[in-house]
Structures are given as structure tokens and as C-alpha cells.
Short mmCIF file of C-alpha atoms in Angstrom, two decimals:
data_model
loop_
_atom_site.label_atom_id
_atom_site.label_comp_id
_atom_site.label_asym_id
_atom_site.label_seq_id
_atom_site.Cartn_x
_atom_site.Cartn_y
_atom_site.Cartn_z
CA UNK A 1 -5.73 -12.50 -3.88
CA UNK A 2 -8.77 -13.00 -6.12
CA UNK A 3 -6.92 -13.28 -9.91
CA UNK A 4 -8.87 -10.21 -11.03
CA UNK A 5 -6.27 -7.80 -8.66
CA UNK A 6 -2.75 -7.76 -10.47
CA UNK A 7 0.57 -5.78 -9.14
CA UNK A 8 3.58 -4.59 -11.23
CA UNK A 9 6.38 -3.78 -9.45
CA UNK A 10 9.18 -1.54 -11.16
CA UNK A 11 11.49 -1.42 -8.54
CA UNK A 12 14.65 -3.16 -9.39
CA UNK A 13 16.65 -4.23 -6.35
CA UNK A 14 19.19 -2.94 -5.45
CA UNK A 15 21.99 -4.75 -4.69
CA UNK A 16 21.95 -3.62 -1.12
CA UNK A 17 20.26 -6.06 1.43
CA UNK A 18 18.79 -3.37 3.51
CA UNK A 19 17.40 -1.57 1.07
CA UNK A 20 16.13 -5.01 -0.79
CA UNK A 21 14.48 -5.96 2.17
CA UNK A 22 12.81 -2.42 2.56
CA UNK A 23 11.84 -2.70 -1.03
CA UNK A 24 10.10 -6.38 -0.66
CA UNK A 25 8.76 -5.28 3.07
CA UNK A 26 6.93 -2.22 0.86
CA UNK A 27 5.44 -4.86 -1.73
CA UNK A 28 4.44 -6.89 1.09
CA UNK A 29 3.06 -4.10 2.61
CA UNK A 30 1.07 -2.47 -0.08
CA UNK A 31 -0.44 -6.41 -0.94
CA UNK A 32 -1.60 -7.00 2.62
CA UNK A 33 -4.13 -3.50 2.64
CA UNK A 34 -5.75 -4.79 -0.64
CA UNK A 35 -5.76 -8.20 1.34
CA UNK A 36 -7.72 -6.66 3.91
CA UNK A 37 -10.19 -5.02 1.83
CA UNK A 38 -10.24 -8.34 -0.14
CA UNK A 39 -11.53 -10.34 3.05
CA UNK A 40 -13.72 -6.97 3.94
CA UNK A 41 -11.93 -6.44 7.74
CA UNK A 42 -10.49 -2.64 8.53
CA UNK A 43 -8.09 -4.99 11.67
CA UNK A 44 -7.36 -8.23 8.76
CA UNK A 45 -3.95 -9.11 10.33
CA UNK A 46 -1.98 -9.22 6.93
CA UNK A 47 -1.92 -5.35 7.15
CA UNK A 48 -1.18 -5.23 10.86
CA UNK A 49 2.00 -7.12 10.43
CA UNK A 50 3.28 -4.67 8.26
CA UNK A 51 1.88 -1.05 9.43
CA UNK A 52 1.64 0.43 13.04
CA UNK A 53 0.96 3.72 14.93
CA UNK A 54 -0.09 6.40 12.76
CA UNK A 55 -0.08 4.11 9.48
CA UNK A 56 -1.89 1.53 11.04
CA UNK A 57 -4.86 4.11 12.26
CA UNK A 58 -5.14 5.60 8.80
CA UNK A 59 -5.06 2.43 7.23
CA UNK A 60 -7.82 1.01 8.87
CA UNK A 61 -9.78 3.61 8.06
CA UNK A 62 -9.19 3.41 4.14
CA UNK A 63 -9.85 -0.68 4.54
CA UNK A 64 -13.08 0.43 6.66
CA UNK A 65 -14.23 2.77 3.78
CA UNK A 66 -14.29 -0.24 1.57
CA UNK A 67 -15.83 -2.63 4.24
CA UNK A 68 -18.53 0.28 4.65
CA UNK A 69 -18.82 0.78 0.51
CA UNK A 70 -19.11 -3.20 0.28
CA UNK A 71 -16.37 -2.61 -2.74
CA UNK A 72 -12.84 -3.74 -3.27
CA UNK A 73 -10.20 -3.04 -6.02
CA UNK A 74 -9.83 -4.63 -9.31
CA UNK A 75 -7.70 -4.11 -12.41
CA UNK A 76 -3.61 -3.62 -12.23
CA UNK A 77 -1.82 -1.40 -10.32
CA UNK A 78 1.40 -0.42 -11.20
CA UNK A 79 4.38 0.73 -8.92
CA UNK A 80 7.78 2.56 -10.07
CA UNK A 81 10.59 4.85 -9.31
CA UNK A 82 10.99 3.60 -6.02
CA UNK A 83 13.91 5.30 -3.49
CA UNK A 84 15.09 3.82 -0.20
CA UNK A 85 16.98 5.70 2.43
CA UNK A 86 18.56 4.45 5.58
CA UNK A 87 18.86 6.34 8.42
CA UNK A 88 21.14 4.05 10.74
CA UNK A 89 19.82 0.26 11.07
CA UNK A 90 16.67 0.36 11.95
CA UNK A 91 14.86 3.14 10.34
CA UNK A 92 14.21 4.00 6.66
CA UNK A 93 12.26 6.01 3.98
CA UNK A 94 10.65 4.63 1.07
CA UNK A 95 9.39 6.96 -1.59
CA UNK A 96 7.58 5.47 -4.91
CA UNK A 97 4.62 5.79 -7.66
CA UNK A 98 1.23 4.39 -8.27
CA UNK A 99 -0.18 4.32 -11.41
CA UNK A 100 -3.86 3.65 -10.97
CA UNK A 101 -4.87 3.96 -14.24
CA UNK A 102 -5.82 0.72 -14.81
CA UNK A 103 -7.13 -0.11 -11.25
CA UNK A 104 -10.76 0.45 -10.24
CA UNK A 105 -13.19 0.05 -7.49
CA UNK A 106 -15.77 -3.19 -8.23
CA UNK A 107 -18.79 -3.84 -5.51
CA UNK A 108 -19.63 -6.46 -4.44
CA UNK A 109 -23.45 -6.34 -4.53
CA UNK A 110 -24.58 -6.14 -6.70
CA UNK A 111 -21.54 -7.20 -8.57
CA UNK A 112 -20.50 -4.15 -10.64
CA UNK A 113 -16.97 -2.27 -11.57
CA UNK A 114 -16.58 1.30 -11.65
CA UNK A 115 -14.44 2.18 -14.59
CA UNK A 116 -13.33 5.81 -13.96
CA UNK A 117 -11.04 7.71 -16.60
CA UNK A 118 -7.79 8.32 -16.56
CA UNK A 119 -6.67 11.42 -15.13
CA UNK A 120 -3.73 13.46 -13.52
CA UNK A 121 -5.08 11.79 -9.77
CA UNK A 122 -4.61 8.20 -11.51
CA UNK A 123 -0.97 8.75 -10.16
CA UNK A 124 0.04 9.05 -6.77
CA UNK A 125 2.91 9.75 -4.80
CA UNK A 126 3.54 7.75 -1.58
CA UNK A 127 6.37 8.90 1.05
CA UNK A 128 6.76 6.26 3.73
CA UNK A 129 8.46 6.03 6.88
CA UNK A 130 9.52 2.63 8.14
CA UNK A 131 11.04 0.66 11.09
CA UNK A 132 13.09 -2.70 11.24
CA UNK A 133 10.88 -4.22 14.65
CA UNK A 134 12.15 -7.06 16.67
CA UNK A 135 11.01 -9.83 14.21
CA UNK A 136 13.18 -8.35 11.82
CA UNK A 137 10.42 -6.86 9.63
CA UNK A 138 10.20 -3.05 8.31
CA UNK A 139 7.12 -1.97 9.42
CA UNK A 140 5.20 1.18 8.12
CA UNK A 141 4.91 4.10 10.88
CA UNK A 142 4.40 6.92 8.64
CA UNK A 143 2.27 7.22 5.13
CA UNK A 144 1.79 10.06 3.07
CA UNK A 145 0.35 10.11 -0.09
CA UNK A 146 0.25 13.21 -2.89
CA UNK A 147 -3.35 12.04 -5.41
CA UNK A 148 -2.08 13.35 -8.89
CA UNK A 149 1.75 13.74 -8.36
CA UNK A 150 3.92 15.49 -11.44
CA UNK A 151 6.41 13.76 -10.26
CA UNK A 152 4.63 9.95 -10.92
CA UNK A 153 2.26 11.49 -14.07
CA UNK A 154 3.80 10.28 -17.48
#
């Protein structure tokens, strides 16, 4: 990751080893999309490892808006008040904040950053649905995302 693109991860671990390895699985997740958009390719395989079916198709098209915008993010993003639920061994729900407010969109040519205020949508709400696959890795299935959250605003 270029050392303009920083991540702060308030999520504390939990003591459980399923939900730990949900929790890192999420970070790992959420690191390969701005990967993708990094190396400018909507099927980069960092992201694939970690999102399929529905994720997967609405990812690509958020890395593809960036491909298409010749842009990529800069700044620090910051994630908190993460919750993990298990349903059985193989399927789980993690639920977290992003604080964008110190995260913007820089293109690439020419070479300029678009510093937008801070606002109510700088904060967003993510509910995703995962599943443990074969190699042992959870994978995103389902994303949803709420742009301006009370639940994430300070």
C-alpha cells in the first residue's frame, strides 16, 4: 500500500478465536479493495480472495468506478465498534464503523487530492455477511453499507 493510505483499526479482539479470525478476515478484507483500486484492476485478486457472490459483483464495481475516475484513496481511515456474530461454524455477521473524515479521493492525472469536508456521510455503517470457505478463510457474501450512520457519527 502506497504510505500515503493509513488504517486504524478499533476493534479489540476478542478473546474468542472465531470471532478473532472474523475480525482480522474483515481487516484483511477491507485492505485488499483499496489494494485493488491501488493497482487500478475492478478483478485485482487480493479482493477476490476475500469477497464472493453478491459482494464480489458490487465490489468490482466500486474498484471499477475508481479504475474509470483514474483516482484512488488517500488520507486515514478509521474503523470502530466492531460486532461479530456466529451463526454455527461456518457463517457469521460482522457489523462496524468508518470514519472517513480524514480519507479522500486523490487522481492520478494529473496528480491532485480532493479534500471534501467533513460531514454526517463521513461515517458509514457497514453490515457484513461472511462464510468460513474450504481454505479456512471468512469470505464476504453479503455487504451493506448505511453513508452517514447515527449510529457511527460522533
Amino acid at each position: 500500500m502506497p504510505s500515503d493510505l493509513t488504517y486504524t483499526f478499533e476493534w479489540p479482539r476478542t478473546g474468542d478465536k472465531v470471532k478473532d479470525a472474523v475480525l482480522e478476515d474483515g481487516e484483511q478484507s477491507i485492505k485488499a479493495v483499496d489494494l485493488a483500486i491501488v493497482n487500478q484492476d475492478a478483478l485485482d485478486k487480493a479482493y477476490l480472495f476475500y469477497y464472493e457472490g453478491e459482494a464480489a459483483a458490487q465490489t468490482q464495481k466500486f474498484v471499477q468506478a475508481y479504475v474509470d475516475a483514474k483516482a484512488r484513496a488517500t488520507g486515514v481511515y478509521r474503523y470502530y465498534a466492531a460486532t461479530v456474530a456466529l451463526n454455527g461454524s461456518t457463517d457469521a455477521s460482522l457489523v462496524y464503523c468508518e470514519d472517513q473524515s480524514h480519507a479522500y479521493d486523490m487522481y492520478l492525472k494529473p496528480k491532485r487530492i480532493n479534500r471534501t469536508a467533513v460531514t454526517n456521510n463521513s461515517y458509514v455503517l457497514y453490515n457484513t455477511q461472511l462464510r468460513k470457505n474450504d481454505k479456512g478463510v471468512w469470505v464476504v457474501e453479503k455487504l451493506l453499507s448505511v453513508r452517514g450512520s447515527a449510529k457511527c457519527r460522533p
